[in-house]
PDB file of C-alpha atoms in Angstrom:
ATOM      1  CA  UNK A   1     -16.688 -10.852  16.312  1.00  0.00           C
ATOM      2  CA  UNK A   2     -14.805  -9.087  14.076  1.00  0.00           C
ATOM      3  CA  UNK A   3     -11.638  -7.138  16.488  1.00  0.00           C
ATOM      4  CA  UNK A   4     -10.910  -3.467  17.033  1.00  0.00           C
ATOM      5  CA  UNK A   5      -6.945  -4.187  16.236  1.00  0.00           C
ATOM      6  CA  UNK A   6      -8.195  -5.109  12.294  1.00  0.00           C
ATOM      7  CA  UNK A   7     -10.186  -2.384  12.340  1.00  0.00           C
ATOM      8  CA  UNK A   8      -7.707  -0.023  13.268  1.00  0.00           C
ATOM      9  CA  UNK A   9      -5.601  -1.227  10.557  1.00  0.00           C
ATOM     10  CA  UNK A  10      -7.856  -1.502   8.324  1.00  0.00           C
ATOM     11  CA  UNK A  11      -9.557   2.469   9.024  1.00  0.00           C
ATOM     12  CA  UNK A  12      -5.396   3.370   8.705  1.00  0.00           C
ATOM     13  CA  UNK A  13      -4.977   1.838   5.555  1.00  0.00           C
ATOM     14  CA  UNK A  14      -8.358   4.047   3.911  1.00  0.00           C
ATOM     15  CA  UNK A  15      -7.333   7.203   6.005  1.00  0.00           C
ATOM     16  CA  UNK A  16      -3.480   6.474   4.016  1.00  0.00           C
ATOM     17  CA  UNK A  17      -4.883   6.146   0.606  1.00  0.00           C
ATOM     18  CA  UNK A  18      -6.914   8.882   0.966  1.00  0.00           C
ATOM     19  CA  UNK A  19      -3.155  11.022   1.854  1.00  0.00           C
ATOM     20  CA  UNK A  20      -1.749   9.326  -0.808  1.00  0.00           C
ATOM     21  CA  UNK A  21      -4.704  10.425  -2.968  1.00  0.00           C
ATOM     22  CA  UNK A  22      -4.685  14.147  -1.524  1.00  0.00           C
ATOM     23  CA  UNK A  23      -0.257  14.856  -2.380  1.00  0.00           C
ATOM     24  CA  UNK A  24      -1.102  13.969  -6.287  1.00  0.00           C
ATOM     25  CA  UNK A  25      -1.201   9.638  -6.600  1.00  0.00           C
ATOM     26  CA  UNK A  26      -3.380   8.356  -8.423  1.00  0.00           C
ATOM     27  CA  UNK A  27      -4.708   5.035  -6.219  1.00  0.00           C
ATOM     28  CA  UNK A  28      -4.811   1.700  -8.200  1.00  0.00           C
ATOM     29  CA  UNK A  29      -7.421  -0.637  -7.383  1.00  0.00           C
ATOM     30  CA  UNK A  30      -8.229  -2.513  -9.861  1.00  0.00           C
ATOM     31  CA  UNK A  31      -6.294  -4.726 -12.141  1.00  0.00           C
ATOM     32  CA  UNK A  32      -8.337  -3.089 -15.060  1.00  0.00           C
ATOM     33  CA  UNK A  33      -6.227   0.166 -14.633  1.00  0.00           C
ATOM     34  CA  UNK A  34      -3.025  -2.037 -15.513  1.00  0.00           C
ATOM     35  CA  UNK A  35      -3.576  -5.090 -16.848  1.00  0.00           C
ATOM     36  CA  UNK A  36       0.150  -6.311 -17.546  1.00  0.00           C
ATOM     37  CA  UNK A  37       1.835  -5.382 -13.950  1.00  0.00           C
ATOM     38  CA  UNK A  38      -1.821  -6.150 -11.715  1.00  0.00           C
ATOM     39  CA  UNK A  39      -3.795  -9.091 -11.104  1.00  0.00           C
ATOM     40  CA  UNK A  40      -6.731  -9.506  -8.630  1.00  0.00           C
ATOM     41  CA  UNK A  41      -5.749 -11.891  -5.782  1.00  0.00           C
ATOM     42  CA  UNK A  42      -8.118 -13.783  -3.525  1.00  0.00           C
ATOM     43  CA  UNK A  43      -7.480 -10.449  -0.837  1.00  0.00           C
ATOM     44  CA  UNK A  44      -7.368  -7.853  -2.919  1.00  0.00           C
ATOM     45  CA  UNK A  45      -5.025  -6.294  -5.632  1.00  0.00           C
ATOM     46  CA  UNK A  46      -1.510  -7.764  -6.134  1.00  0.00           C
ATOM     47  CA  UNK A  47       1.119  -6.243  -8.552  1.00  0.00           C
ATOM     48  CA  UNK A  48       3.841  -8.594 -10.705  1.00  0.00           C
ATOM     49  CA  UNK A  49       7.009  -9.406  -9.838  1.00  0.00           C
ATOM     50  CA  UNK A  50       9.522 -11.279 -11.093  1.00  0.00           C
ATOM     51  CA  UNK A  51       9.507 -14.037  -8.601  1.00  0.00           C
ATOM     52  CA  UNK A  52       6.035 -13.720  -7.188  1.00  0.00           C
ATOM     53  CA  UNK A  53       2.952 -11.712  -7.258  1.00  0.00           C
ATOM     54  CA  UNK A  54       2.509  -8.937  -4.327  1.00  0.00           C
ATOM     55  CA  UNK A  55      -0.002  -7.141  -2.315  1.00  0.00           C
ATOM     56  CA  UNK A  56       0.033  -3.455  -0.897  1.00  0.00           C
ATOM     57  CA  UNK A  57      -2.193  -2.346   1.521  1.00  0.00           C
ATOM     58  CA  UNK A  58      -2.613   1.188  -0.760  1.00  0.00           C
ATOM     59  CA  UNK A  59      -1.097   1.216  -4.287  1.00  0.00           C
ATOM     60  CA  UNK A  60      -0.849   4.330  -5.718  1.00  0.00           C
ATOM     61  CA  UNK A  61       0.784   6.143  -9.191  1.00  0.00           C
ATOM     62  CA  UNK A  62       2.221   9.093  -9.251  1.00  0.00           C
ATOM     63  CA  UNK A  63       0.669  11.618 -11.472  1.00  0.00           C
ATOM     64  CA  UNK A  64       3.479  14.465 -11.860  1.00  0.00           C
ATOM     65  CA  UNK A  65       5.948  12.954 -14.825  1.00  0.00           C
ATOM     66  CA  UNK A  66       9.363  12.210 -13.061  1.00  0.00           C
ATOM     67  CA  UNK A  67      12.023  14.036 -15.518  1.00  0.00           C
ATOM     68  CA  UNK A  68      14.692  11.422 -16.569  1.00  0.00           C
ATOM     69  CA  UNK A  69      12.931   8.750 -14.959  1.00  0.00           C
ATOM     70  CA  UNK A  70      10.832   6.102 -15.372  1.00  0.00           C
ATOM     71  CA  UNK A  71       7.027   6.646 -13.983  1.00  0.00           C
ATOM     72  CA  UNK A  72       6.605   6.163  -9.954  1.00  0.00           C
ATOM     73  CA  UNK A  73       4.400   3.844  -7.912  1.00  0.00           C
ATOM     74  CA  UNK A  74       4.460   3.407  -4.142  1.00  0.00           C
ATOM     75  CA  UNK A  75       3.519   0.646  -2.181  1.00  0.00           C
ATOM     76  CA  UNK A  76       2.310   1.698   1.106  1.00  0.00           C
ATOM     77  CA  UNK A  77       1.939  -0.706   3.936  1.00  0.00           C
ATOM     78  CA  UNK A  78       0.268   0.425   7.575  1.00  0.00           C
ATOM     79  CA  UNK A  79       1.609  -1.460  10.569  1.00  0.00           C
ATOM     80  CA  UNK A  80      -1.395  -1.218  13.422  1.00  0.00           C
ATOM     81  CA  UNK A  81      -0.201  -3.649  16.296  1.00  0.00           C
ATOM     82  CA  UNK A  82       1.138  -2.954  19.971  1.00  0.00           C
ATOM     83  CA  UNK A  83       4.640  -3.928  18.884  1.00  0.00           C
ATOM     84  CA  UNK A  84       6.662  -1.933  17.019  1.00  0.00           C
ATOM     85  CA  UNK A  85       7.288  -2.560  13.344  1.00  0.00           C
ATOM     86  CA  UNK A  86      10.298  -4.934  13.246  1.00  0.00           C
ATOM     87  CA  UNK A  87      13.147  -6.203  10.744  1.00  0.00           C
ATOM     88  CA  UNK A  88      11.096  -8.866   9.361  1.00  0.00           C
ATOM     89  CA  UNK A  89       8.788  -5.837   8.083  1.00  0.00           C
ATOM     90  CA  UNK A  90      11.414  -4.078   6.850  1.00  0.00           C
ATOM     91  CA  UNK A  91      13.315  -7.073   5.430  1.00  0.00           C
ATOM     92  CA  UNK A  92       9.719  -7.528   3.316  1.00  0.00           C
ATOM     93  CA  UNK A  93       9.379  -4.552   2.355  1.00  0.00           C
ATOM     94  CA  UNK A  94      13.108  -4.286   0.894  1.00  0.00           C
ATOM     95  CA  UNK A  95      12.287  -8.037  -1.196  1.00  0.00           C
ATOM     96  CA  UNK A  96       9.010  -6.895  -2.475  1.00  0.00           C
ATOM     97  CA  UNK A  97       9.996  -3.769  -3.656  1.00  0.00           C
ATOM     98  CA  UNK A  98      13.274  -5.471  -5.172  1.00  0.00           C
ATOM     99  CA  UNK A  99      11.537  -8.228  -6.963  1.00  0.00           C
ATOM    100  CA  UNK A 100       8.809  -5.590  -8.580  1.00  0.00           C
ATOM    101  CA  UNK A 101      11.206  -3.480  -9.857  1.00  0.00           C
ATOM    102  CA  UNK A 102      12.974  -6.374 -11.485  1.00  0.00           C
ATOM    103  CA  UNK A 103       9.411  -7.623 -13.600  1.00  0.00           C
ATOM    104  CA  UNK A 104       9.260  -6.381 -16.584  1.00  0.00           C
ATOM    105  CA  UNK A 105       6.945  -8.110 -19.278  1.00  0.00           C
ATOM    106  CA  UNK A 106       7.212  -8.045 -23.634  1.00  0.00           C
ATOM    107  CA  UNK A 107       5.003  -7.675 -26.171  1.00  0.00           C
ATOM    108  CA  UNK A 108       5.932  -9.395 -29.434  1.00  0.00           C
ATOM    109  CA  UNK A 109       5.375  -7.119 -32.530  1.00  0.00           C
ATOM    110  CA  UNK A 110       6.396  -9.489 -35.645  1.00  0.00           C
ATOM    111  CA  UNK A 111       9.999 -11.293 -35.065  1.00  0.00           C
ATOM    112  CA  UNK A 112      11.167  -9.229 -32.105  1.00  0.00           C
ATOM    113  CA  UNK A 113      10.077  -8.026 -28.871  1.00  0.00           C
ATOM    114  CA  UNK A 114       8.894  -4.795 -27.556  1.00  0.00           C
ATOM    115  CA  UNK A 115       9.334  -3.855 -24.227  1.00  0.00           C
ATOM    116  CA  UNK A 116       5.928  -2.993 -22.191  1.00  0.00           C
ATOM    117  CA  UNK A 117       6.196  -0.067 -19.890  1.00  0.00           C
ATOM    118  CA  UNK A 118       7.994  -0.298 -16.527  1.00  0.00           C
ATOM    119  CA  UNK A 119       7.628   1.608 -13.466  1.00  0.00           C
ATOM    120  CA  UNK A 120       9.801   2.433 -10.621  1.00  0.00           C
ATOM    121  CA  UNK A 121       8.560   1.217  -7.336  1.00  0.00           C
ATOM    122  CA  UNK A 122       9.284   2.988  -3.537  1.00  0.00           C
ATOM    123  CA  UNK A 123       8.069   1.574  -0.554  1.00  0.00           C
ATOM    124  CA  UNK A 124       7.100   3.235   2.860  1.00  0.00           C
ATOM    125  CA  UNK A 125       6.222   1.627   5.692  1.00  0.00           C
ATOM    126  CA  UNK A 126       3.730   3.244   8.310  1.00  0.00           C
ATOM    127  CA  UNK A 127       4.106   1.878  12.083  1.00  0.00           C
ATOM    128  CA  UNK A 128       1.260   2.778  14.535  1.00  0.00           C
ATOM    129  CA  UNK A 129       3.825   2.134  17.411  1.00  0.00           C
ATOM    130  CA  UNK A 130       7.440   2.969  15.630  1.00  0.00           C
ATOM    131  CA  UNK A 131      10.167   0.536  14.426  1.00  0.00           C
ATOM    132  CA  UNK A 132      12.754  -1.027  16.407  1.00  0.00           C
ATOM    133  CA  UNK A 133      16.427   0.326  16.073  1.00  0.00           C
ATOM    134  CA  UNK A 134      17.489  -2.515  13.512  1.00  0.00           C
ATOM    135  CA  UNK A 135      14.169  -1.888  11.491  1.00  0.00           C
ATOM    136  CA  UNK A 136      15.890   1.615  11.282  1.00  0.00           C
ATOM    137  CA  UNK A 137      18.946   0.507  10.456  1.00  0.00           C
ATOM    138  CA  UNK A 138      18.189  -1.693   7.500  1.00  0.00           C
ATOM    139  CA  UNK A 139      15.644   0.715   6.461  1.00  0.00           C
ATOM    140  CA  UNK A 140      18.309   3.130   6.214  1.00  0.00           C
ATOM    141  CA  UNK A 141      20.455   1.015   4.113  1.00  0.00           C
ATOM    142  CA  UNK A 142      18.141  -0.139   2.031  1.00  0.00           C
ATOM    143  CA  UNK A 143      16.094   3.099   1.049  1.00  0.00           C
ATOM    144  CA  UNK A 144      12.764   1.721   2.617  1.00  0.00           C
ATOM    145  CA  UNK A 145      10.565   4.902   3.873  1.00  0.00           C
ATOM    146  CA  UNK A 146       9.453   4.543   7.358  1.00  0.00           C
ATOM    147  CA  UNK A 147       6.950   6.600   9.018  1.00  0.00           C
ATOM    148  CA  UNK A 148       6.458   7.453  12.479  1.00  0.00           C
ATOM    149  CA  UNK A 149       2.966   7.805  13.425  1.00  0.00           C
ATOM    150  CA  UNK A 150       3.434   8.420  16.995  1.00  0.00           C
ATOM    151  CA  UNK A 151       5.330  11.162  16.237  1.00  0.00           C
ATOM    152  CA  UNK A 152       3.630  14.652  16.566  1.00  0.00           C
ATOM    153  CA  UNK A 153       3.333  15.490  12.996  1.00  0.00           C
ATOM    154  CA  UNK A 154       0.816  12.507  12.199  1.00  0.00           C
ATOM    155  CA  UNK A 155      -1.052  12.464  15.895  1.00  0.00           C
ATOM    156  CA  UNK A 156      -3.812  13.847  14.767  1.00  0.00           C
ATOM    157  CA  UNK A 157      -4.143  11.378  11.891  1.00  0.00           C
ATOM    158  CA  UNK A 158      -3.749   8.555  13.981  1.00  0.00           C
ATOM    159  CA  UNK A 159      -6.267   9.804  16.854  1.00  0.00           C
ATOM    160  CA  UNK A 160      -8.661  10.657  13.981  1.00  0.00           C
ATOM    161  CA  UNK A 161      -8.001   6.769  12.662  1.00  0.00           C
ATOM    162  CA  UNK A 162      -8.608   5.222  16.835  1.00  0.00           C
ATOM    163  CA  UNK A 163     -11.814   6.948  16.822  1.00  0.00           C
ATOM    164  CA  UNK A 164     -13.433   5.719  13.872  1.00  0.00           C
ATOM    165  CA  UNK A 165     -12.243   2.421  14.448  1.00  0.00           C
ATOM    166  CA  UNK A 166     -13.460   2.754  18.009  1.00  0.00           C
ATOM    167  CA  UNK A 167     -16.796   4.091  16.729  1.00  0.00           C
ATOM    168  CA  UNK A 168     -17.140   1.081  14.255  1.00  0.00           C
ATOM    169  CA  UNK A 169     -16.120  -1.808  16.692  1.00  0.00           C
ATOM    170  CA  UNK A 170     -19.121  -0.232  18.900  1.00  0.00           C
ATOM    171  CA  UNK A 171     -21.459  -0.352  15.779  1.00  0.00           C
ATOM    172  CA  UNK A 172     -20.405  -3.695  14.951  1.00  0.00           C
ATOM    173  CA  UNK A 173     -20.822  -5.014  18.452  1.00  0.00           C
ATOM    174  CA  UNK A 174     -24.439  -3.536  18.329  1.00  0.00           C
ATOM    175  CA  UNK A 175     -25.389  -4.971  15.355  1.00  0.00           C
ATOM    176  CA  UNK A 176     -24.047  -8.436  16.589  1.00  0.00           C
ATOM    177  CA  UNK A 177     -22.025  -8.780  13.183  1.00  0.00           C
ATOM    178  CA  UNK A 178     -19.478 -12.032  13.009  1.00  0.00           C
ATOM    179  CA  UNK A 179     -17.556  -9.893  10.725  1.00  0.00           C
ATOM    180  CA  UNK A 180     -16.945  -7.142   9.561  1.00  0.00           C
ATOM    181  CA  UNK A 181     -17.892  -6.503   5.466  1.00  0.00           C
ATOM    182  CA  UNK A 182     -14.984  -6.403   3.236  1.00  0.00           C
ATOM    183  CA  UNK A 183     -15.812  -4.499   0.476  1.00  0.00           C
ATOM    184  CA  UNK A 184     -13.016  -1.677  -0.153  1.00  0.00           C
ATOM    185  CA  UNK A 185     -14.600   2.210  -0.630  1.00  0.00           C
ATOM    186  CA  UNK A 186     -11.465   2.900  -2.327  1.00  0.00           C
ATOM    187  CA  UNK A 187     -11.982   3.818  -5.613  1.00  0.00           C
ATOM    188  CA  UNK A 188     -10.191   6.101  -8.412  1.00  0.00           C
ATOM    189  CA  UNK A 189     -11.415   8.737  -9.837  1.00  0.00           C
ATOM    190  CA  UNK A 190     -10.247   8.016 -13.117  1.00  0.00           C
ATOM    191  CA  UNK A 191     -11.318   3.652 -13.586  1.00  0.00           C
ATOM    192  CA  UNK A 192     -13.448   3.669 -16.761  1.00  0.00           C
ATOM    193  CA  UNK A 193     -17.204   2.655 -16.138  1.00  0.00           C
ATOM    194  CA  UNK A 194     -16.996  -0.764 -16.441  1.00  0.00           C
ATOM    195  CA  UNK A 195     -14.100  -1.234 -14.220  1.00  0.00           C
ATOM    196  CA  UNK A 196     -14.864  -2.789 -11.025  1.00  0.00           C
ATOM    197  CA  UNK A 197     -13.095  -1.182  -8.071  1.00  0.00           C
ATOM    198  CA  UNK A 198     -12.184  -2.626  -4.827  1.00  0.00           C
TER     199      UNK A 198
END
């Protein structure tokens, strides 16, 4: 049976996109919408780095131009346990965004080679339960966002987030299902027609 803890972090992670989607980002889910820095992975979408490929739980572009900069994408990652996001998360967080930002791929054009388009990469880190003080700490040093959900500014996102996952676990138990589907209802607005999403 499929549990209520996945499903909470897996309601948090559509509930995020759909904030992410809402303050101007443009969500990437497919590897269609970026073929040289994504690739499909056997859980979802994973972007390039330099040493490996990585995974987000909500990948998103945003769509204001950055003056002076180069274009930004933020990995967003939800953290929906009982324990509170640690320095292992945070440690993660600071090597995948490192290692992205450090890919860059070529195109050859004749006898020399052109550089393909690079993005800048931020990552925030969402904790259901908060982040221990050395999470903080590093985090702080090492310009990873954290987010409090606890915290009274996002309550009502995260009660709104319990419920549905409540409400699902209940319909899931009713309908006796093993597991729960996994097809993503993320999509972009902007994927051509022939793009496959999710």
């Amino acid at each position: 049976m499929v549990s209520l803890e996945s499903l909470r972090g897996y309601v948090l992670e559509e509930v995020l996109a759909r904030l992410l989607y809402a303050n101007g980002y443009r969500l990437l889910v497919s590897e269609l919408q970026d073929p040289e820095a994504l690739t499909r992975g056997a859980h979802g979408l994973l972007v390039r780095g330099r040493g490996a490929d990585h995974q987000a739980d909500v990948l998103g572009e945003l769509t204001l131009p950055v003056p002076f900069s180069l274009p930004l994408r933020i990995f967003v990652e939800a953290k929906c346990r009982e324990a509170k996001a640690n320095l292992r998360d945070v440690r993660n967080a600071h090597g995948v965004v490192h290692d992205v930002n450090e890919q860059y791929a070529t195109a050859s054009a004749g006898a020399r080679a052109i550089p393909v388009r690079r993005y800048h990469y931020r990552y925030t880190l969402f904790s259901a339960n908060g982040f221990s003080r050395p999470a903080q700490q590093y985090a702080l040093a090492q310009q990873i966002s954290l987010v409090d959900l606890p915290s009274p500014a996002f309550t009502g996102l995260l009660d709104a987030a319990n419920r549905t996952a409540h409400q699902l676990h209940e319909l899931a138990q009713r309908s006796s299902l093993g597991a729960f589907p996994k097809v993503r209802r993320r999509r972009a607005c902007d994927l051509p027609p022939s793009a496959p999403a999710g």
